[in-house]
């Protein structure tokens, strides 16, 4: 059995987020289709495109690490996406739908921020500067997306939900 060290933690976590991103890239179009606010729809569509690039970056990370790109089932992201689907379903047609979708999308972003923040530090510690850089690029995209979602919630989605 391989040693349970920082390398194996890094490898497992890389597989976790690789699995998660490939789930997210499929979930985002459904969320975008459900969104009523044009800005929210656009933000989710744009982030889907970004996510495709993030998946490619992860493939480069695997390459730098010297392992083949491989996912490992991530029950956390499955649960987060499932909750988003529940909101889509239960709030269909309701003025609160967009606020619910923002909250679901932010749960995804926060999961990703946790994972990429850790992976970036571990890559640095393992001497993989290029991998750390790639992970940091994605981390910035996740932060920006989260900030944009907060803005959309504050500017429109939450009031719309409350006014109903
Ligand atoms: Fe992502
Ligand atoms: Fe994301």
mmCIF file of C-alpha atoms and ligand atoms in Angstrom:
data_model
loop_
_atom_site.group_PDB
_atom_site.id
_atom_site.type_symbol
_atom_site.label_atom_id
_atom_site.label_comp_id
_atom_site.label_asym_id
_atom_site.label_seq_id
_atom_site.Cartn_x
_atom_site.Cartn_y
_atom_site.Cartn_z
ATOM 1 C CA UNK A 1 0.000 0.000 0.000
ATOM 2 C CA UNK A 2 1.200 3.503 -0.870
ATOM 3 C CA UNK A 3 2.363 5.641 2.010
ATOM 4 C CA UNK A 4 -0.290 7.875 3.496
ATOM 5 C CA UNK A 5 1.613 11.117 3.221
ATOM 6 C CA UNK A 6 1.147 14.613 1.802
ATOM 7 C CA UNK A 7 1.574 13.239 -1.727
ATOM 8 C CA UNK A 8 -1.275 10.813 -1.277
ATOM 9 C CA UNK A 9 -3.456 13.512 0.302
ATOM 10 C CA UNK A 10 -2.727 15.744 -2.678
ATOM 11 C CA UNK A 11 -3.499 12.951 -5.120
ATOM 12 C CA UNK A 12 -6.791 12.023 -3.421
ATOM 13 C CA UNK A 13 -7.915 15.636 -3.228
ATOM 14 C CA UNK A 14 -7.012 16.280 -6.857
ATOM 15 C CA UNK A 15 -9.147 13.273 -7.814
ATOM 16 C CA UNK A 16 -11.949 14.595 -5.607
ATOM 17 C CA UNK A 17 -12.048 18.026 -7.259
ATOM 18 C CA UNK A 18 -11.618 16.513 -10.734
ATOM 19 C CA UNK A 19 -14.711 14.419 -10.129
ATOM 20 C CA UNK A 20 -16.518 17.439 -8.650
ATOM 21 C CA UNK A 21 -15.705 19.777 -11.564
ATOM 22 C CA UNK A 22 -16.988 17.267 -14.071
ATOM 23 C CA UNK A 23 -20.269 17.104 -12.133
ATOM 24 C CA UNK A 24 -20.402 20.896 -11.857
ATOM 25 C CA UNK A 25 -19.910 21.442 -15.587
ATOM 26 C CA UNK A 26 -23.028 19.316 -16.153
ATOM 27 C CA UNK A 27 -25.061 20.947 -13.382
ATOM 28 C CA UNK A 28 -24.404 24.575 -14.367
ATOM 29 C CA UNK A 29 -26.428 24.540 -17.626
ATOM 30 C CA UNK A 30 -29.465 23.253 -15.722
ATOM 31 C CA UNK A 31 -29.092 26.034 -13.191
ATOM 32 C CA UNK A 32 -28.585 28.624 -15.949
ATOM 33 C CA UNK A 33 -31.715 27.425 -17.723
ATOM 34 C CA UNK A 34 -33.678 27.747 -14.498
ATOM 35 C CA UNK A 35 -32.450 31.258 -13.662
ATOM 36 C CA UNK A 36 -34.862 34.087 -14.391
ATOM 37 C CA UNK A 37 -32.606 37.130 -13.903
ATOM 38 C CA UNK A 38 -30.645 37.595 -17.137
ATOM 39 C CA UNK A 39 -27.505 38.561 -15.187
ATOM 40 C CA UNK A 40 -27.679 35.362 -13.146
ATOM 41 C CA UNK A 41 -28.256 33.270 -16.254
ATOM 42 C CA UNK A 42 -25.262 34.927 -17.918
ATOM 43 C CA UNK A 43 -23.065 34.475 -14.843
ATOM 44 C CA UNK A 44 -23.856 30.759 -14.652
ATOM 45 C CA UNK A 45 -23.274 30.288 -18.382
ATOM 46 C CA UNK A 46 -19.967 32.125 -18.225
ATOM 47 C CA UNK A 47 -18.878 30.033 -15.270
ATOM 48 C CA UNK A 48 -19.718 26.863 -17.163
ATOM 49 C CA UNK A 49 -17.253 27.943 -19.843
ATOM 50 C CA UNK A 50 -14.665 28.755 -17.187
ATOM 51 C CA UNK A 51 -15.223 25.356 -15.622
ATOM 52 C CA UNK A 52 -14.239 23.654 -18.882
ATOM 53 C CA UNK A 53 -10.911 25.472 -18.649
ATOM 54 C CA UNK A 54 -10.598 24.480 -15.003
ATOM 55 C CA UNK A 55 -10.984 20.821 -15.943
ATOM 56 C CA UNK A 56 -8.158 21.231 -18.462
ATOM 57 C CA UNK A 57 -5.992 22.842 -15.781
ATOM 58 C CA UNK A 58 -6.641 19.875 -13.502
ATOM 59 C CA UNK A 59 -5.530 17.545 -16.281
ATOM 60 C CA UNK A 60 -2.295 19.543 -16.438
ATOM 61 C CA UNK A 61 -1.952 19.244 -12.659
ATOM 62 C CA UNK A 62 -2.206 15.463 -12.916
ATOM 63 C CA UNK A 63 0.434 15.530 -15.616
ATOM 64 C CA UNK A 64 2.802 17.637 -13.517
ATOM 65 C CA UNK A 65 2.195 15.263 -10.599
ATOM 66 C CA UNK A 66 2.974 12.346 -12.878
ATOM 67 C CA UNK A 67 -0.360 10.575 -12.567
ATOM 68 C CA UNK A 68 -3.151 9.974 -15.011
ATOM 69 C CA UNK A 69 -6.218 12.210 -14.703
ATOM 70 C CA UNK A 70 -8.765 10.272 -12.722
ATOM 71 C CA UNK A 71 -11.783 11.187 -10.628
ATOM 72 C CA UNK A 72 -12.818 9.810 -7.268
ATOM 73 C CA UNK A 73 -16.463 9.930 -6.232
ATOM 74 C CA UNK A 74 -17.106 13.036 -4.166
ATOM 75 C CA UNK A 75 -20.287 12.599 -2.095
ATOM 76 C CA UNK A 76 -20.013 16.216 -0.918
ATOM 77 C CA UNK A 77 -20.501 17.727 -4.377
ATOM 78 C CA UNK A 78 -23.198 15.204 -5.200
ATOM 79 C CA UNK A 79 -25.113 16.358 -2.124
ATOM 80 C CA UNK A 80 -24.578 20.045 -2.881
ATOM 81 C CA UNK A 81 -25.765 19.606 -6.474
ATOM 82 C CA UNK A 82 -28.710 17.526 -5.336
ATOM 83 C CA UNK A 83 -29.787 20.324 -3.004
ATOM 84 C CA UNK A 84 -29.564 22.753 -5.925
ATOM 85 C CA UNK A 85 -31.786 20.486 -7.985
ATOM 86 C CA UNK A 86 -34.289 20.402 -5.131
ATOM 87 C CA UNK A 87 -34.435 24.189 -5.149
ATOM 88 C CA UNK A 88 -34.915 24.238 -8.926
ATOM 89 C CA UNK A 89 -37.744 21.795 -8.539
ATOM 90 C CA UNK A 90 -39.456 23.143 -5.439
ATOM 91 C CA UNK A 91 -39.209 26.844 -6.330
ATOM 92 C CA UNK A 92 -40.060 26.480 -9.999
ATOM 93 C CA UNK A 93 -42.016 29.555 -11.103
ATOM 94 C CA UNK A 94 -41.625 31.250 -7.711
ATOM 95 C CA UNK A 95 -40.083 34.741 -7.320
ATOM 96 C CA UNK A 96 -37.682 33.257 -4.753
ATOM 97 C CA UNK A 97 -36.170 30.854 -7.292
ATOM 98 C CA UNK A 98 -33.247 33.101 -8.256
ATOM 99 C CA UNK A 99 -32.296 33.736 -4.624
ATOM 100 C CA UNK A 100 -32.368 29.984 -4.063
ATOM 101 C CA UNK A 101 -30.260 29.352 -7.147
ATOM 102 C CA UNK A 102 -27.681 31.902 -6.021
ATOM 103 C CA UNK A 103 -27.464 30.167 -2.652
ATOM 104 C CA UNK A 104 -27.053 26.773 -4.323
ATOM 105 C CA UNK A 105 -24.370 28.097 -6.682
ATOM 106 C CA UNK A 106 -22.511 29.704 -3.776
ATOM 107 C CA UNK A 107 -22.466 26.411 -1.912
ATOM 108 C CA UNK A 108 -20.702 24.926 -4.949
ATOM 109 C CA UNK A 109 -18.209 27.804 -5.122
ATOM 110 C CA UNK A 110 -17.417 27.584 -1.428
ATOM 111 C CA UNK A 111 -16.714 23.877 -1.725
ATOM 112 C CA UNK A 112 -14.382 24.566 -4.613
ATOM 113 C CA UNK A 113 -12.641 27.418 -2.790
ATOM 114 C CA UNK A 114 -11.969 25.071 0.131
ATOM 115 C CA UNK A 115 -10.510 22.422 -2.152
ATOM 116 C CA UNK A 116 -8.402 24.678 -4.379
ATOM 117 C CA UNK A 117 -7.092 26.676 -1.415
ATOM 118 C CA UNK A 118 -5.796 23.468 0.146
ATOM 119 C CA UNK A 119 -4.468 21.982 -3.094
ATOM 120 C CA UNK A 120 -2.565 25.138 -3.956
ATOM 121 C CA UNK A 121 -0.741 25.083 -0.613
ATOM 122 C CA UNK A 122 0.020 21.407 -0.856
ATOM 123 C CA UNK A 123 1.344 21.837 -4.413
ATOM 124 C CA UNK A 124 3.682 24.561 -3.125
ATOM 125 C CA UNK A 125 4.880 22.327 -0.298
ATOM 126 C CA UNK A 126 5.480 19.486 -2.722
ATOM 127 C CA UNK A 127 7.620 21.769 -4.879
ATOM 128 C CA UNK A 128 5.195 21.857 -7.809
ATOM 129 C CA UNK A 129 5.238 25.560 -8.567
ATOM 130 C CA UNK A 130 3.534 25.277 -11.938
ATOM 131 C CA UNK A 131 0.743 23.184 -10.484
ATOM 132 C CA UNK A 132 0.320 25.689 -7.649
ATOM 133 C CA UNK A 133 0.017 28.472 -10.214
ATOM 134 C CA UNK A 134 -2.678 26.609 -12.158
ATOM 135 C CA UNK A 135 -4.574 25.852 -8.960
ATOM 136 C CA UNK A 136 -4.332 29.497 -7.956
ATOM 137 C CA UNK A 137 -5.749 30.641 -11.301
ATOM 138 C CA UNK A 138 -8.783 28.473 -10.763
ATOM 139 C CA UNK A 139 -9.063 29.558 -7.139
ATOM 140 C CA UNK A 140 -9.265 33.191 -8.337
ATOM 141 C CA UNK A 141 -12.047 32.313 -10.779
ATOM 142 C CA UNK A 142 -14.005 30.618 -8.009
ATOM 143 C CA UNK A 143 -13.581 33.633 -5.723
ATOM 144 C CA UNK A 144 -14.686 36.008 -8.473
ATOM 145 C CA UNK A 145 -17.715 33.909 -9.243
ATOM 146 C CA UNK A 146 -18.645 33.814 -5.573
ATOM 147 C CA UNK A 147 -18.324 37.612 -5.328
ATOM 148 C CA UNK A 148 -20.449 38.116 -8.424
ATOM 149 C CA UNK A 149 -23.125 35.838 -6.982
ATOM 150 C CA UNK A 150 -23.144 37.840 -3.745
ATOM 151 C CA UNK A 151 -23.574 41.010 -5.805
ATOM 152 C CA UNK A 152 -26.471 39.516 -7.780
ATOM 153 C CA UNK A 153 -28.132 38.377 -4.549
ATOM 154 C CA UNK A 154 -27.765 41.830 -2.984
ATOM 155 C CA UNK A 155 -28.757 43.773 -6.067
ATOM 156 C CA UNK A 156 -31.737 41.804 -7.217
ATOM 157 C CA UNK A 157 -32.403 38.196 -6.299
ATOM 158 C CA UNK A 158 -32.972 38.575 -2.559
ATOM 159 C CA UNK A 159 -35.307 41.577 -2.846
ATOM 160 C CA UNK A 160 -37.297 39.794 -5.524
ATOM 161 C CA UNK A 161 -37.703 36.838 -3.187
ATOM 162 C CA UNK A 162 -38.686 39.026 -0.271
ATOM 163 C CA UNK A 163 -41.179 41.105 -2.261
ATOM 164 C CA UNK A 164 -43.181 38.032 -3.144
HETATM 165 FE FE1 LIG B 1 -14.694 25.104 -10.616
HETATM 166 FE FE1 LIG B 2 -16.853 27.245 -9.578
#
